Amino acid sequence: MSILGFKDRTGAKGLRVIRAADFSVSNGANLGDPVADATEMMLDDIYQLTPGTRLWRLALDPVEGLSHLSIAKGSQLGTIGAEVHLDCCVTLMAPSGAIVEALVLVEIEPANSLISATYLLPLADLRPKTDYALVNVDTETARARFAGLACVSFTRGTRITMATGEQRRIEDIAVGDRVLTRDNGIQLVRWVGQQTTRATGAFAPIVIAKGALNNANELRLSPNQRLFVYQREDRLHAGQAEVMARAELLVNGDTVTRGQGGFVEYYQILFDAHEFIFAEGIATESLTVDNTTSPALPQDVRKKLGLGRAAVNRPSPVDLTEGMLDSAIAADVLRRASSL
C-alpha cells in the first residue's frame, strides 16, 4: 500500500488517507476502537489494518495566515470547507521490529468545534493482518513531518541548469547562485534545504530513466513533484499545449519506477516565487511555500517570506490527474508529445 501526497486539478494539496475505522485496536485497553486523536490513544495498544481497506483522496487547501487546512473541492472524504488539523505523529512497531510513522489528521465539525472525523496518513507502508504496537504519540513534530512530505525535492546528484548553462549538482548550489527558470529567466536561490530519510512509502523517490522524458540523465525526485511538459501535439486532449504531471503518476515499472529501500538524501530549492527549473534537462517545479511547507524552513527564512518578487501572472498549465493518465503509457505519451 503506497500513500502519497499530490496536488489535484484544482491546485489543492491532497493525500491518500485511511479512514479511522479501517485501522483499529485488535488487542489492548481500547479494544475495538479506531485510531483517534492523541488524547484518546493508549501506548502498547495493538492495531490492525482491515483487509481490503481502500485509500481515499483527502483534498486540502492551506488557509492563509492560519495553521490549519480546509477540505477542498474534489475530496472524497469530509465536508468541503471544514477545518482539518494535524493532531499528532504516531510511531508503530510491527512484530518484525519494523517502525512505521503515521500522521493523524482530525476534521472539525463547524457547528460545535468537536472532532467529526479522523484520518490516518502513514509515512510508510501498512499491511493488513499485521499487528502494529503503538509505541509513541508525539504532538510536537506532526507539522514538521507533514512539511517534509509536502516539500518537493531533488535527490543528491541531480544536475540543475544554471544561468551560464552550467549543469551543477543540487548539493553544490548555494544561496545567491543564479539559476535559469522557464518563465522568469535568471533567478537567485534564496534557500537550499536538505534532509535524509528512509526511502520507503511516501518518501520513496521516483526514478525516471535516462531518455524516458527526453531527459539527459536519470532523474530522481520526490513523488509529488510536478514536471512541466509542452505538448507539440495535444496527445493528452488537455485542451492546451502546457501541462504538468506529478512524478508518481508516471510510474510504469519500466522507464519510471519507485526507488524503494535504504535511505535517500533530498534537497529543496527556494526562490522568491514558485518556479520551474531544469533538472537533467526537464522543467521541474521548485518548492512552493505555504502553511504546510513552511515548518520545514529555518526561522530566519520564514521571516523573509513574502518580501520577494510576486509570482508571474500567466495562464497555469493543466495539472494532469489520475483520471487523465494511464500510468502504463503516460511517460511515453508525454515524451512523444514533447518531441520534435
XYZ file of N, CA and C in Angstrom, residues 10-278:
807
model
N -7.568 21.136 -9.005
C -7.958 22.442 -8.505
C -6.784 23.193 -7.890
N -5.648 22.523 -7.733
C -4.492 23.137 -7.093
C -4.406 22.830 -5.614
N -5.431 22.166 -5.079
C -5.407 21.813 -3.664
C -4.392 20.710 -3.408
N -3.816 20.761 -2.207
C -2.946 19.661 -1.820
C -3.829 18.488 -1.443
N -3.410 17.306 -1.796
C -4.214 16.137 -1.489
C -3.371 15.033 -0.908
N -4.028 14.120 -0.233
C -3.364 12.995 0.411
C -4.186 11.749 0.183
N -3.505 10.608 0.180
C -4.203 9.336 0.170
C -4.220 8.853 1.622
N -5.390 8.796 2.195
C -5.502 8.500 3.617
C -6.366 7.263 3.860
N -6.280 6.770 5.081
C -7.117 5.669 5.556
C -8.145 6.250 6.519
N -9.377 5.835 6.410
C -10.376 6.240 7.400
C -10.057 5.587 8.745
N -10.342 6.289 9.809
C -10.008 5.788 11.151
C -10.599 4.402 11.406
N -11.809 4.170 10.911
C -12.485 2.902 11.175
C -11.746 1.710 10.585
N -10.864 1.952 9.612
C -10.144 0.859 8.958
C -8.814 0.531 9.635
N -8.502 1.220 10.727
C -7.275 0.937 11.483
C -7.645 1.004 12.952
N -7.896 -0.144 13.540
C -8.463 -0.164 14.885
C -7.690 -1.100 15.817
N -7.968 -0.979 17.103
C -7.266 -1.740 18.128
C -7.782 -3.182 18.148
N -6.871 -4.128 17.929
C -7.231 -5.550 17.964
C -6.899 -6.196 19.303
N -6.080 -5.509 20.098
C -5.709 -6.029 21.420
C -5.198 -4.871 22.277
N -5.779 -4.694 23.447
C -5.309 -3.617 24.303
C -6.440 -2.914 25.024
N -6.098 -1.809 25.681
C -7.051 -1.083 26.517
C -8.233 -0.542 25.719
N -7.988 -0.117 24.478
C -9.044 0.459 23.649
C -9.564 -0.545 22.625
N -9.676 -1.806 23.018
C -10.073 -2.879 22.111
C -11.302 -2.498 21.287
N -11.150 -2.626 19.969
C -12.248 -2.354 19.051
C -12.348 -0.918 18.596
N -11.650 0.007 19.271
C -11.736 1.420 18.915
C -10.849 1.748 17.708
N -11.308 2.639 16.840
C -10.459 3.080 15.724
C -9.381 4.035 16.211
N -8.377 4.248 15.371
C -7.344 5.226 15.700
C -8.015 6.572 15.957
N -7.525 7.293 16.960
C -8.193 8.524 17.397
C -7.166 9.633 17.589
N -7.596 10.735 18.194
C -6.663 11.825 18.464
C -5.762 11.454 19.633
N -4.743 12.263 19.861
C -3.704 11.926 20.837
C -4.239 11.710 22.243
N -5.293 12.406 22.611
C -5.807 12.292 23.975
C -6.503 10.961 24.234
N -6.896 10.257 23.176
C -7.675 9.029 23.320
C -6.840 7.757 23.184
N -5.646 7.859 22.584
C -4.854 6.661 22.316
C -4.052 6.221 23.537
N -3.807 4.914 23.620
C -3.051 4.334 24.728
C -1.832 3.596 24.185
N -0.662 3.880 24.763
C 0.556 3.183 24.359
C 0.418 1.685 24.609
N 1.040 0.915 23.749
C 1.056 -0.555 23.779
C -0.212 -1.192 23.214
N -1.225 -0.402 22.879
C -2.363 -0.981 22.165
C -1.878 -1.524 20.813
N -2.489 -2.619 20.375
C -2.135 -3.260 19.103
C -3.198 -2.925 18.053
N -2.760 -2.379 16.930
C -3.673 -2.008 15.847
C -3.507 -2.953 14.669
N -4.585 -3.114 13.905
C -4.530 -3.849 12.641
C -5.286 -3.076 11.569
N -4.776 -3.210 10.336
C -5.427 -2.628 9.165
C -6.451 -3.627 8.639
N -7.667 -3.185 8.430
C -8.724 -4.063 7.947
C -8.403 -4.550 6.533
N -8.470 -5.871 6.270
C -8.228 -6.374 4.903
C -9.188 -5.723 3.905
N -8.657 -5.408 2.740
C -9.474 -4.785 1.701
C -9.635 -3.288 1.863
N -8.942 -2.700 2.841
C -9.035 -1.249 3.042
C -8.603 -0.505 1.784
N -9.384 0.492 1.398
C -9.031 1.297 0.239
C -8.436 2.633 0.683
N -7.776 3.258 -0.232
C -7.216 4.580 0.001
C -8.211 5.621 -0.494
N -8.342 6.695 0.260
C -9.260 7.775 -0.101
C -8.468 9.044 -0.355
N -8.947 9.835 -1.294
C -8.298 11.110 -1.598
C -8.882 12.194 -0.696
N -8.030 12.759 0.146
C -8.410 13.870 1.008
C -7.760 15.125 0.441
N -8.547 15.961 -0.229
C -8.025 17.180 -0.854
C -8.089 18.322 0.148
N -6.981 19.037 0.289
C -6.870 20.071 1.310
C -6.334 21.365 0.733
N -6.855 22.467 1.222
C -6.347 23.799 0.908
C -5.709 24.383 2.155
N -4.522 24.992 2.040
C -3.989 25.737 3.185
C -4.832 26.985 3.403
N -5.003 27.395 4.642
C -5.757 28.601 4.955
C -4.761 29.696 5.288
N -4.749 30.738 4.467
C -3.737 31.786 4.590
C -3.761 32.423 5.979
N -2.583 32.474 6.584
C -2.435 33.110 7.878
C -2.828 32.246 9.065
N -3.349 31.051 8.798
C -3.758 30.166 9.882
C -3.012 28.851 9.797
N -2.975 28.121 10.916
C -2.180 26.897 10.971
C -2.924 25.673 10.464
N -4.237 25.784 10.273
C -4.981 24.606 9.849
C -5.180 24.581 8.336
N -5.737 23.469 7.860
C -6.090 23.294 6.460
C -7.606 23.223 6.367
N -8.126 23.293 5.143
C -9.562 23.104 4.969
C -9.802 22.127 3.831
N -10.889 21.392 3.912
C -11.204 20.393 2.891
C -11.647 21.092 1.612
N -11.027 20.695 0.501
C -11.231 21.355 -0.788
C -12.163 20.561 -1.686
N -12.620 21.215 -2.732
C -13.426 20.540 -3.738
C -12.637 19.380 -4.337
N -13.327 18.311 -4.642
C -12.672 17.146 -5.219
C -12.272 16.113 -4.190
N -12.417 16.446 -2.892
C -12.073 15.484 -1.850
C -13.105 14.372 -1.818
N -12.637 13.143 -1.603
C -13.542 12.004 -1.482
C -14.054 11.827 -0.063
N -13.476 12.553 0.862
C -13.876 12.454 2.267
C -14.109 13.845 2.836
N -14.946 13.922 3.860
C -15.104 15.158 4.598
C -16.090 16.140 3.985
N -16.291 17.240 4.712
C -17.199 18.311 4.303
C -16.386 19.467 3.746
N -16.677 19.883 2.525
C -15.921 20.967 1.888
C -15.950 22.211 2.774
N -14.776 22.765 2.999
C -14.646 23.961 3.825
C -14.382 23.687 5.285
N -14.571 22.442 5.726
C -14.345 22.117 7.139
C -12.863 22.198 7.487
N -12.561 22.574 8.726
C -11.177 22.660 9.185
C -10.596 21.265 9.379
N -9.317 21.116 9.010
C -8.573 19.889 9.286
C -7.284 20.274 10.010
N -7.012 19.598 11.114
C -5.814 19.882 11.904
C -4.920 18.653 11.962
N -3.613 18.895 11.960
C -2.641 17.836 12.195
C -2.572 17.614 13.698
N -3.055 16.468 14.145
C -3.166 16.232 15.582
C -1.874 15.712 16.184
N -1.285 14.686 15.565
C -0.092 14.082 16.162
C 0.602 13.175 15.149
N 1.802 12.775 15.521
C 2.561 11.778 14.759
C 2.695 10.549 15.654
N 2.241 9.397 15.167
C 2.322 8.177 15.962
C 3.417 7.273 15.403
N 4.043 6.531 16.286
C 5.055 5.558 15.900
C 4.514 4.168 16.206
N 4.535 3.300 15.203
C 4.000 1.946 15.310
C 5.116 0.943 15.058
N 5.074 -0.187 15.764
C 6.101 -1.210 15.585
C 5.446 -2.540 15.205
N 5.915 -3.124 14.091
C 5.447 -4.434 13.645
C 6.187 -5.528 14.419
N 5.678 -6.774 14.390
C 6.361 -7.880 15.087
C 7.805 -8.079 14.637
N 8.112 -7.710 13.404
C 9.472 -7.851 12.888
C 10.423 -6.809 13.449
N 9.869 -5.822 14.132
C 10.680 -4.714 14.630
C 10.667 -3.509 13.714
N 10.039 -3.644 12.542
C 9.957 -2.533 11.596
C 9.109 -1.408 12.185
N 9.570 -0.171 11.968
C 8.899 1.000 12.501
C 8.147 1.711 11.375
N 6.910 2.095 11.660
C 6.103 2.884 10.725
C 5.602 4.114 11.467
N 5.846 5.282 10.902
C 5.276 6.512 11.443
C 4.030 6.862 10.643
N 3.085 7.512 11.300
C 1.859 7.929 10.630
C 1.363 9.224 11.261
N 0.740 10.042 10.459
C 0.155 11.290 10.936
C -1.337 11.101 11.140
N -1.847 11.639 12.217
C -3.284 11.622 12.494
C -3.836 13.014 12.205
N -4.828 13.071 11.328
C -5.481 14.321 10.985
C -6.920 14.272 11.474
N -7.405 15.380 12.006
C -8.781 15.418 12.509
C -9.556 16.522 11.800
N -10.785 16.189 11.440
C -11.703 17.154 10.840
C -12.607 17.690 11.933
N -12.835 19.008 11.907
C -13.610 19.662 12.956
C -15.018 19.982 12.463
N -16.000 19.661 13.273
C -17.393 19.986 12.978
C -17.607 21.494 13.155
N -17.993 22.225 12.072
C -18.118 23.688 12.170
C -19.090 24.159 13.239
N -20.175 23.414 13.467
C -21.221 23.886 14.374
C -20.788 23.887 15.832
N -19.951 22.917 16.232
C -19.625 22.802 17.656
C -18.136 22.672 17.958
N -17.309 22.727 16.934
C -15.848 22.663 17.075
C -15.354 21.337 17.637
N -16.185 20.290 17.567
C -15.781 18.963 18.002
C -15.238 18.169 16.809
N -14.502 17.105 17.096
C -13.960 16.261 16.028
C -15.096 15.492 15.360
N -15.204 15.634 14.032
C -16.253 14.926 13.299
C -15.708 13.721 12.541
N -14.400 13.699 12.259
C -13.800 12.564 11.552
C -12.307 12.558 11.813
N -11.728 11.365 11.736
C -10.284 11.207 11.939
C -9.716 10.396 10.779
N -8.538 10.797 10.305
C -7.896 10.141 9.166
C -6.453 9.802 9.533
N -5.942 8.722 8.946
C -4.567 8.286 9.195
C -3.770 8.384 7.905
N -2.631 9.062 7.966
C -1.727 9.202 6.827
C -0.406 8.506 7.164
N -0.234 7.228 6.782
C 1.036 6.543 7.055
C 2.175 7.125 6.219
N 3.352 7.201 6.805
C 4.536 7.687 6.088
C 5.361 6.530 5.537
N 4.903 5.309 5.762
C 5.474 4.102 5.156
C 4.327 3.111 4.997
N 4.601 1.991 4.357
C 3.542 1.052 4.041
C 2.970 0.370 5.288
N 1.652 0.227 5.321
C 0.960 -0.584 6.321
C 0.354 -1.788 5.620
N 0.397 -2.938 6.276
C -0.114 -4.162 5.662
C -1.213 -4.770 6.521
N -2.268 -5.308 5.889
C -3.341 -5.940 6.655
C -2.862 -7.203 7.351
N -3.611 -7.622 8.360
C -3.320 -8.834 9.130
C -1.940 -8.792 9.782
N -1.480 -7.592 10.094
C -0.200 -7.403 10.783
C -0.460 -6.599 12.052
N 0.106 -7.046 13.161
C -0.042 -6.334 14.427
C 0.916 -5.148 14.474
N 0.386 -3.973 14.800
C 1.209 -2.776 14.951
C 1.019 -2.232 16.363
N 2.075 -2.295 17.159
C 2.016 -1.798 18.531
C 2.272 -0.296 18.540
N 1.441 0.439 19.264
C 1.615 1.882 19.403
C 2.694 2.141 20.451
N 3.833 2.689 20.000
C 4.957 2.883 20.920
C 5.229 4.351 21.242
N 4.642 5.273 20.465
C 4.857 6.688 20.775
C 3.777 7.541 20.127
N 3.381 8.588 20.845
C 2.445 9.584 20.329
C 3.087 10.947 20.538
N 3.345 11.686 19.462
C 4.083 12.948 19.530
C 3.236 14.068 18.931
N 2.857 15.027 19.764
C 2.051 16.155 19.281
C 2.900 17.336 18.833
N 4.228 17.229 18.999
C 5.103 18.360 18.694
C 5.654 18.333 17.267
N 5.833 17.144 16.696
C 6.546 17.043 15.412
C 5.638 16.829 14.204
N 4.317 16.781 14.411
C 3.410 16.457 13.303
C 3.537 17.437 12.144
N 3.588 18.721 12.443
C 3.656 19.717 11.363
C 4.969 19.616 10.602
N 6.059 19.393 11.318
C 7.351 19.269 10.648
C 7.396 18.029 9.759
N 6.833 16.920 10.233
C 6.803 15.700 9.415
C 5.929 15.899 8.191
N 4.800 16.572 8.355
C 3.916 16.850 7.233
C 4.594 17.778 6.233
N 5.333 18.749 6.732
C 6.041 19.680 5.856
C 7.072 18.943 5.011
N 7.779 17.994 5.641
C 8.760 17.208 4.886
C 8.125 16.417 3.778
N 6.923 15.919 4.016
C 6.198 15.171 2.996
C 5.730 16.092 1.880
N 5.294 17.305 2.240
C 4.730 18.229 1.258
C 5.790 18.896 0.388
N 7.018 18.979 0.879
C 8.077 19.659 0.119
C 8.471 18.867 -1.131
N 8.562 19.565 -2.259
C 9.084 18.920 -3.464
C 10.605 18.924 -3.378
N 11.226 17.824 -3.791
C 12.651 17.638 -3.528
C 13.362 16.911 -4.660
N 14.641 17.250 -4.829
C 15.533 16.548 -5.748
C 16.504 15.699 -4.935
N 16.966 14.602 -5.481
C 17.942 13.789 -4.769
C 19.359 14.259 -5.063
N 20.268 13.892 -4.167
C 21.693 14.225 -4.341
C 22.161 13.772 -5.719
N 22.932 14.634 -6.363
C 23.489 14.318 -7.674
C 22.696 14.869 -8.843
N 21.455 15.333 -8.602
C 20.642 15.901 -9.682
C 21.306 17.147 -10.225
N 21.437 17.229 -11.538
C 22.100 18.383 -12.169
C 21.063 19.426 -12.580
N 21.285 20.662 -12.110
C 20.394 21.789 -12.351
C 21.063 22.758 -13.335
N 20.284 23.301 -14.263
C 20.825 24.255 -15.232
C 20.965 25.628 -14.590
N 22.201 26.157 -14.575
C 22.480 27.462 -14.003
C 22.344 28.554 -15.057
N 22.493 29.802 -14.647
C 22.331 30.938 -15.554
C 23.303 30.885 -16.729
N 24.472 30.324 -16.498
C 25.502 30.256 -17.537
C 25.339 29.063 -18.468
N 24.396 28.203 -18.141
C 24.243 26.952 -18.885
C 24.969 25.791 -18.233
N 25.749 26.067 -17.207
C 26.434 25.005 -16.475
C 25.420 24.046 -15.857
N 25.737 22.761 -15.861
C 24.915 21.752 -15.202
C 25.549 21.453 -13.841
N 24.950 22.002 -12.767
C 25.551 21.894 -11.448
C 24.729 20.955 -10.567
N 25.426 20.118 -9.795
C 24.736 19.206 -8.888
C 24.015 19.999 -7.803
N 22.827 19.537 -7.444
C 21.984 20.262 -6.499
C 22.702 20.502 -5.180
N 23.529 19.547 -4.724
C 24.205 19.703 -3.438
C 25.307 20.759 -3.477
N 25.677 21.206 -4.686
C 26.715 22.234 -4.821
C 26.137 23.624 -5.054
N 24.820 23.745 -5.040
C 24.169 25.044 -5.236
C 24.012 25.733 -3.884
N 24.266 27.037 -3.855
C 24.226 27.791 -2.606
C 23.319 29.012 -2.745
N 22.939 29.578 -1.607
C 22.133 30.796 -1.585
C 22.852 31.892 -2.367
N 22.123 32.591 -3.238
C 22.693 33.647 -4.060
C 23.113 33.201 -5.444
N 23.196 31.884 -5.667
C 23.528 31.389 -7.009
C 22.397 31.729 -7.974
N 22.765 31.846 -9.246
C 21.829 32.250 -10.294
C 21.424 31.026 -11.111
N 20.121 30.770 -11.145
C 19.582 29.584 -11.803
C 18.648 29.999 -12.933
N 18.686 29.270 -14.024
C 17.792 29.537 -15.154
C 16.413 28.962 -14.857
N 15.371 29.791 -14.987
C 13.995 29.322 -14.810
C 13.268 29.366 -16.145
N 12.225 28.594 -16.251
C 11.490 28.523 -17.511
C 10.731 29.811 -17.809
N 10.094 30.394 -16.798
C 9.182 31.514 -17.032
C 9.780 32.882 -16.741
N 10.774 32.930 -15.871
C 11.261 34.225 -15.392
C 12.759 34.408 -15.549
N 13.336 33.712 -16.514
C 14.751 33.897 -16.794
C 15.629 33.508 -15.623
N 16.602 34.343 -15.318
C 17.573 34.049 -14.264
C 17.030 34.526 -12.917
N 17.047 33.621 -11.922
C 16.571 33.953 -10.586
C 17.591 33.510 -9.536
N 17.610 34.243 -8.422
C 18.547 33.949 -7.349
C 17.967 32.898 -6.403
N 18.814 31.989 -5.972
C 18.432 30.997 -4.974
C 18.347 31.673 -3.615
N 17.212 31.497 -2.913
C 17.020 32.100 -1.595
C 17.306 31.126 -0.455
N 17.151 29.829 -0.728
C 17.388 28.831 0.320
C 17.529 27.472 -0.335
N 18.407 26.631 0.226
C 18.531 25.237 -0.179
C 18.435 24.393 1.086
N 17.463 23.490 1.125
C 17.286 22.626 2.275
C 17.771 21.220 1.979
N 18.018 20.460 3.026
C 18.485 19.081 2.871
C 17.923 18.229 3.996
N 17.481 17.020 3.655
C 17.068 16.060 4.670
C 17.364 14.653 4.173
N 17.709 13.778 5.096
C 17.935 12.367 4.771
C 16.833 11.562 5.448
N 16.189 10.690 4.685
C 15.081 9.907 5.217
C 15.088 8.516 4.604
N 14.349 7.612 5.201
C 14.225 6.265 4.638
C 13.444 6.341 3.325
N 13.925 5.637 2.327
C 13.298 5.648 1.002
C 12.189 4.598 0.950
N 11.156 4.834 1.756
C 10.029 3.907 1.804
C 8.729 4.684 1.754
N 7.661 4.004 1.314
C 6.334 4.602 1.313
C 6.295 5.954 0.655
N 5.739 6.936 1.370
C 5.542 8.271 0.815
C 6.851 9.009 0.541
N 7.964 8.527 1.093
C 9.247 9.199 0.902
C 10.143 8.501 -0.128
N 9.684 7.419 -0.729
C 10.492 6.735 -1.745
C 10.540 7.582 -3.011
N 11.727 7.854 -3.555
C 11.815 8.714 -4.735
C 11.291 8.030 -5.994
N 10.881 8.845 -6.943
C 10.508 8.351 -8.266
C 11.741 8.436 -9.153
N 12.057 7.348 -9.840
C 13.255 7.262 -10.668
C 12.837 7.269 -12.138
N 13.228 8.320 -12.852
C 12.904 8.465 -14.275
C 14.165 8.142 -15.070
N 14.128 7.059 -15.817
C 15.308 6.593 -16.551
C 15.738 7.604 -17.613
N 17.014 7.579 -17.938
C 17.548 8.457 -18.971
C 16.736 8.317 -20.261
N 16.284 9.461 -20.793
C 15.553 9.471 -22.043
C 14.063 9.223 -21.932
N 13.577 8.813 -20.760
C 12.149 8.489 -20.620
C 11.263 9.687 -20.922
N 11.731 10.876 -20.562
C 11.009 12.118 -20.862
C 11.931 13.081 -21.613
N 12.797 12.511 -22.442
C 13.823 13.284 -23.160
C 14.819 13.904 -22.196
N 14.965 13.314 -21.005
C 15.921 13.814 -20.024
C 17.324 13.311 -20.339
N 18.305 14.159 -20.058
C 19.688 13.867 -20.418
C 20.264 12.718 -19.603
N 19.848 12.584 -18.350
C 20.334 11.531 -17.467
C 19.199 11.074 -16.570
N 19.437 10.017 -15.826
C 18.431 9.558 -14.864
C 18.092 10.692 -13.901
N 16.813 10.792 -13.573
C 16.342 11.829 -12.657
C 15.582 11.177 -11.516
N 15.947 11.541 -10.273
C 15.265 11.050 -9.078
C 14.697 12.244 -8.325
N 13.402 12.183 -8.005
C 12.773 13.293 -7.328
C 11.613 12.800 -6.478
N 11.083 13.689 -5.639
C 10.023 13.293 -4.717
C 8.734 12.971 -5.472
N 7.901 12.086 -4.929
C 6.734 11.587 -5.662
C 5.734 12.647 -6.085
N 5.531 13.687 -5.248
C 4.501 14.666 -5.561
C 5.020 15.844 -6.374
N 6.258 15.772 -6.818
C 6.854 16.867 -7.589
C 6.335 16.851 -9.022
N 5.970 18.033 -9.519
C 5.376 18.123 -10.844
C 6.415 18.483 -11.907
N 6.252 17.869 -13.054
C 7.101 18.137 -14.208
C 6.286 18.878 -15.255
N 6.914 19.851 -15.894
C 6.257 20.628 -16.938
C 6.532 19.993 -18.297
N 5.490 19.872 -19.100
C 5.631 19.334 -20.453
C 4.920 20.255 -21.426
N 5.617 20.626 -22.499
C 4.989 21.387 -23.587
C 4.650 20.403 -24.699
N 3.354 20.214 -24.932
C 2.912 19.286 -25.970
C 2.974 19.948 -27.344
N 3.716 19.380 -28.239
C 3.695 19.870 -29.622
C 2.453 19.360 -30.336
N 1.936 18.235 -29.838
C 0.635 17.728 -30.267
C -0.164 17.423 -29.007
N -1.457 17.731 -29.021
C -2.271 17.533 -27.823
C -2.693 16.070 -27.708
N -1.702 15.217 -27.432
C -1.973 13.784 -27.342
C -2.784 13.432 -26.091
N -2.774 14.327 -25.113
C -3.498 14.060 -23.879
C -4.897 14.675 -23.877
N -5.235 15.386 -24.943
C -6.547 16.031 -25.057
C -6.808 16.941 -23.861
N -5.775 17.672 -23.482
C -5.874 18.575 -22.340
C -6.453 19.923 -22.733
N -6.527 20.202 -24.041
C -7.084 21.460 -24.495
C -6.080 22.584 -24.578
N -4.838 22.339 -24.180
C -3.777 23.330 -24.311
C -2.427 22.622 -24.345
N -1.435 23.369 -24.790
C -0.122 22.759 -25.008
C 0.626 22.505 -23.705
N 0.430 23.378 -22.704
C 1.219 23.299 -21.482
C 0.504 22.458 -20.428
N 1.186 21.398 -19.967
C 0.608 20.520 -18.950
C 1.648 20.240 -17.870
N 1.160 19.820 -16.713
C 2.025 19.395 -15.623
C 1.580 18.013 -15.172
N 2.542 17.208 -14.755
C 2.212 15.880 -14.238
C 3.125 15.583 -13.058
N 2.546 15.128 -11.955
C 3.391 14.784 -10.824
C 4.071 13.443 -11.099
N 5.273 13.320 -10.597
C 6.137 12.188 -10.948
C 5.498 10.846 -10.624
N 4.788 10.746 -9.514
C 4.233 9.472 -9.075
C 3.247 8.892 -10.079
N 2.573 9.774 -10.847
C 1.585 9.311 -11.830
C 2.225 8.633 -13.040
N 3.522 8.791 -13.203
C 4.200 8.270 -14.390
C 4.812 6.889 -14.174
N 4.728 6.370 -12.947
C 5.357 5.072 -12.641
C 4.741 3.976 -13.507
N 5.612 3.283 -14.251
C 5.143 2.198 -15.130
C 5.896 0.890 -14.903
N 6.811 0.878 -13.932
C 7.567 -0.330 -13.634
C 8.696 -0.609 -14.595
N 8.907 0.279 -15.557
C 9.954 0.072 -16.571
C 10.860 1.301 -16.645
N 10.418 2.332 -17.363
C 11.247 3.533 -17.507
C 11.053 4.508 -16.348
N 9.962 4.345 -15.620
C 9.716 5.163 -14.429
C 9.351 4.220 -13.287
N 10.160 4.234 -12.237
C 9.983 3.286 -11.134
C 10.043 4.007 -9.795
N 9.749 3.258 -8.723
C 9.846 3.784 -7.376
C 11.119 3.248 -6.737
N 11.964 4.122 -6.242
C 13.248 3.711 -5.674
C 13.136 3.316 -4.217
N 12.471 2.217 -3.923
C 12.246 1.775 -2.542
C 13.522 1.193 -1.935
N 13.687 1.432 -0.636
C 14.757 0.779 0.101
C 15.914 1.690 0.445
N 16.521 1.455 1.601
C 17.672 2.235 2.031
C 17.267 3.641 2.441
N 18.190 4.565 2.246
C 17.964 5.965 2.595
C 18.091 6.829 1.348
N 17.463 8.001 1.391
C 17.556 8.945 0.278
C 17.867 10.325 0.850
N 18.742 11.057 0.166
C 19.104 12.414 0.574
C 18.400 13.389 -0.355
N 17.455 14.137 0.211
C 16.631 15.065 -0.559
C 17.112 16.505 -0.376
N 16.996 17.287 -1.452
C 17.313 18.713 -1.418
C 16.122 19.511 -1.929
N 15.801 20.604 -1.216
C 14.754 21.520 -1.647
C 15.399 22.843 -2.043
N 14.844 23.486 -3.069
C 15.398 24.758 -3.544
C 14.282 25.788 -3.622
N 14.546 26.972 -3.068
C 13.532 28.008 -2.931
C 13.979 29.290 -3.624
N 13.028 29.902 -4.358
C 13.242 31.197 -4.996
C 12.240 32.194 -4.418
N 12.226 33.419 -4.921
C 11.263 34.411 -4.442
C 9.829 33.993 -4.736
N 9.642 33.197 -5.774
C 8.319 32.703 -6.141
C 8.467 31.280 -6.662
N 7.356 30.610 -6.789
C 7.355 29.250 -7.346
C 7.863 29.300 -8.782
N 8.806 28.422 -9.119
C 9.405 28.416 -10.449
C 9.458 27.002 -11.006
N 9.658 26.930 -12.328
C 10.041 25.679 -12.970
C 11.486 25.836 -13.404
N 12.348 24.954 -12.886
C 13.760 24.974 -13.246
C 14.079 23.703 -14.026
N 15.272 23.623 -14.577
C 15.622 22.498 -15.433
C 16.526 21.526 -14.687
